[in-house]
Amino acid sequence: MAFLLTVGMCKERTKSEWKSFLVTMMGRNRLVLLTGLADAWPARHTWTLDHLLQNYGDTAFKISQRTSRKISMTFKDYVSYMKVQHDEDPLYIFDHKFGEVEPGLLKDYSVPYLFQEDFFDVLDKDKRPPFRWLIIGPQRSGASFAC
């Protein structure tokens, strides 16, 4: 069963209304669509295949598929694969340690104001669950950033 959320099903809020959101929506357990949270992120302009290839082409990322088998591949090799593949279940980048591998990628976005409270910060680093992922894949991969 799939759940599709459409704009008409919930209230839309902009950055200027965040504080009122906390009081009027969050406390009442209502659906809300937050807009504009990523408008100022450099990643919106710099995370293109060409830019990522130029800056991170030799970086190895974790590659996933629908089986439990995981591999690593350089970004340039992955893009080469991605451009020619016709797989029914293509490989995709699904890497939760991309920020440790390439800290420069972390400079291209920020955690929105409403989500900056980090409940996992009290845990030791080795006990902390994954909390961010780089997900890139071709069509049919299921990756949200399909190239």
CSV table of C-alpha atoms in Angstrom, one decimal:
chain,number,residue,atom,x,y,z
A,1,MET,CA,0.0,0.0,0.0
A,2,ALA,CA,1.4,3.4,-1.0
A,3,PHE,CA,0.7,6.7,0.6
A,4,LEU,CA,0.8,9.8,-1.6
A,5,LEU,CA,0.9,13.2,0.1
A,6,THR,CA,-0.4,16.0,-2.1
A,7,VAL,CA,-0.2,19.7,-1.5
A,8,GLY,CA,-3.9,20.0,-0.9
A,9,MET,CA,-3.8,17.5,2.0
A,10,CYS,CA,-1.8,19.7,4.3
A,11,LYS,CA,-0.9,23.2,5.3
A,12,GLU,CA,2.1,24.8,3.6
A,13,ARG,CA,4.5,26.9,5.6
A,14,THR,CA,7.4,29.1,4.6
A,15,LYS,CA,10.6,29.9,6.6
A,16,SER,CA,9.1,33.1,8.0
A,17,GLU,CA,6.4,31.0,9.7
A,18,TRP,CA,8.6,28.4,11.4
A,19,LYS,CA,8.0,29.6,15.0
A,20,SER,CA,4.3,29.7,14.5
A,21,PHE,CA,4.5,26.2,13.0
A,22,LEU,CA,5.9,24.9,16.3
A,23,VAL,CA,3.0,26.2,18.2
A,24,THR,CA,0.1,25.8,15.8
A,25,MET,CA,0.9,22.6,13.8
A,26,MET,CA,3.5,20.5,15.6
A,27,GLY,CA,1.6,20.5,18.9
A,28,ARG,CA,-1.6,19.4,17.2
A,29,ASN,CA,0.0,16.5,15.2
A,30,ARG,CA,-1.2,17.9,11.8
A,31,LEU,CA,0.4,17.3,8.4
A,32,VAL,CA,2.4,20.2,7.1
A,33,LEU,CA,4.4,20.9,4.0
A,34,LEU,CA,7.5,22.9,4.7
A,35,THR,CA,8.9,24.8,1.7
A,36,GLY,CA,12.1,26.8,1.2
A,37,LEU,CA,14.2,24.9,3.6
A,38,ALA,CA,16.9,24.1,1.0
A,39,ASP,CA,16.6,27.2,-1.2
A,40,ALA,CA,20.0,28.6,0.0
A,41,TRP,CA,21.9,25.4,-0.1
A,42,PRO,CA,24.9,25.5,-2.5
A,43,ALA,CA,24.2,21.8,-3.3
A,44,ARG,CA,21.2,22.9,-5.3
A,45,HIS,CA,23.6,24.3,-7.9
A,46,THR,CA,26.8,22.5,-7.3
A,47,TRP,CA,25.7,18.9,-7.0
A,48,THR,CA,25.6,18.2,-10.7
A,49,LEU,CA,27.2,15.1,-12.2
A,50,ASP,CA,29.9,17.3,-13.9
A,51,HIS,CA,30.8,19.1,-10.7
A,52,LEU,CA,30.8,16.0,-8.5
A,53,LEU,CA,32.9,14.2,-11.1
A,54,GLN,CA,35.5,17.0,-11.2
A,55,ASN,CA,35.7,17.3,-7.4
A,56,TYR,CA,35.0,13.7,-6.2
A,57,GLY,CA,35.7,11.5,-9.2
A,58,ASP,CA,38.4,9.5,-7.5
A,59,THR,CA,36.4,9.1,-4.2
A,60,ALA,CA,35.1,5.7,-3.4
A,61,PHE,CA,31.5,5.5,-2.3
A,62,LYS,CA,29.4,2.6,-1.0
A,63,ILE,CA,27.3,1.1,-3.8
A,64,SER,CA,24.1,-0.8,-3.1
A,65,GLN,CA,21.6,-2.9,-4.9
A,66,ARG,CA,18.4,-4.7,-3.9
A,67,THR,CA,20.4,-7.6,-2.6
A,68,SER,CA,22.4,-7.4,0.6
A,69,ARG,CA,25.7,-7.3,-1.3
A,70,LYS,CA,27.6,-4.0,-0.9
A,71,ILE,CA,30.6,-2.8,-2.9
A,72,SER,CA,32.6,0.3,-3.2
A,73,MET,CA,33.3,2.1,-6.4
A,74,THR,CA,34.9,5.4,-7.4
A,75,PHE,CA,32.5,8.1,-8.4
A,76,LYS,CA,33.9,8.3,-11.9
A,77,ASP,CA,33.6,4.5,-12.4
A,78,TYR,CA,30.0,4.6,-11.0
A,79,VAL,CA,29.0,7.4,-13.4
A,80,SER,CA,30.5,5.5,-16.3
A,81,TYR,CA,28.4,2.5,-15.3
A,82,MET,CA,25.3,4.6,-14.7
A,83,LYS,CA,25.5,6.2,-18.2
A,84,VAL,CA,25.6,2.9,-20.1
A,85,GLN,CA,23.6,0.4,-17.9
A,86,HIS,CA,20.2,-1.0,-18.8
A,87,ASP,CA,19.8,-3.1,-15.7
A,88,GLU,CA,16.4,-4.0,-14.4
A,89,ASP,CA,17.7,-3.4,-10.8
A,90,PRO,CA,20.6,-0.9,-11.3
A,91,LEU,CA,23.3,-0.2,-8.7
A,92,TYR,CA,23.0,3.0,-6.8
A,93,ILE,CA,25.1,5.0,-4.4
A,94,PHE,CA,23.8,4.7,-0.8
A,95,ASP,CA,26.5,5.9,1.5
A,96,HIS,CA,26.0,7.0,5.0
A,97,LYS,CA,29.7,7.8,5.6
A,98,PHE,CA,30.1,10.2,2.7
A,99,GLY,CA,30.6,13.1,5.1
A,100,GLU,CA,33.5,11.4,6.7
A,101,VAL,CA,35.0,10.3,3.4
A,102,GLU,CA,34.5,13.8,1.7
A,103,PRO,CA,33.9,16.5,4.3
A,104,GLY,CA,33.7,19.1,1.5
A,105,LEU,CA,30.2,17.7,0.6
A,106,LEU,CA,29.0,18.7,4.1
A,107,LYS,CA,29.7,22.4,3.3
A,108,ASP,CA,27.1,22.4,0.5
A,109,TYR,CA,24.0,22.0,2.8
A,110,SER,CA,22.9,22.7,6.3
A,111,VAL,CA,20.4,21.2,8.7
A,112,PRO,CA,17.2,23.3,8.6
A,113,TYR,CA,16.3,25.3,11.8
A,114,LEU,CA,13.4,23.0,12.8
A,115,PHE,CA,15.6,19.9,12.7
A,116,GLN,CA,18.8,21.0,14.4
A,117,GLU,CA,18.1,19.4,17.8
A,118,ASP,CA,20.2,16.2,17.7
A,119,PHE,CA,18.9,13.6,20.1
A,120,PHE,CA,21.7,11.2,19.1
A,121,ASP,CA,24.4,13.6,20.1
A,122,VAL,CA,24.4,12.0,23.6
A,123,LEU,CA,25.6,8.7,22.2
A,124,ASP,CA,29.2,7.7,21.7
A,125,LYS,CA,30.3,8.1,18.1
A,126,ASP,CA,30.5,4.3,17.6
A,127,LYS,CA,26.9,3.8,18.9
A,128,ARG,CA,25.3,6.5,16.9
A,129,PRO,CA,23.0,5.2,14.1
A,130,PRO,CA,23.4,6.5,10.5
A,131,PHE,CA,21.8,9.9,10.2
A,132,ARG,CA,22.7,11.2,6.7
A,133,TRP,CA,23.1,9.5,3.3
A,134,LEU,CA,24.3,10.3,-0.2
A,135,ILE,CA,21.8,8.6,-2.5
A,136,ILE,CA,22.4,8.8,-6.3
A,137,GLY,CA,21.2,6.4,-8.9
A,138,PRO,CA,19.9,6.0,-12.4
A,139,GLN,CA,16.2,5.5,-13.3
A,140,ARG,CA,14.7,2.3,-11.9
A,141,SER,CA,17.2,2.3,-9.0
A,142,GLY,CA,14.7,3.8,-6.5
A,143,ALA,CA,17.2,6.6,-5.7
A,144,SER,CA,15.5,9.9,-5.2
A,145,PHE,CA,18.2,11.8,-7.1
A,146,ALA,CA,17.9,10.0,-10.4
A,147,CYS,CA,20.3,11.0,-13.1
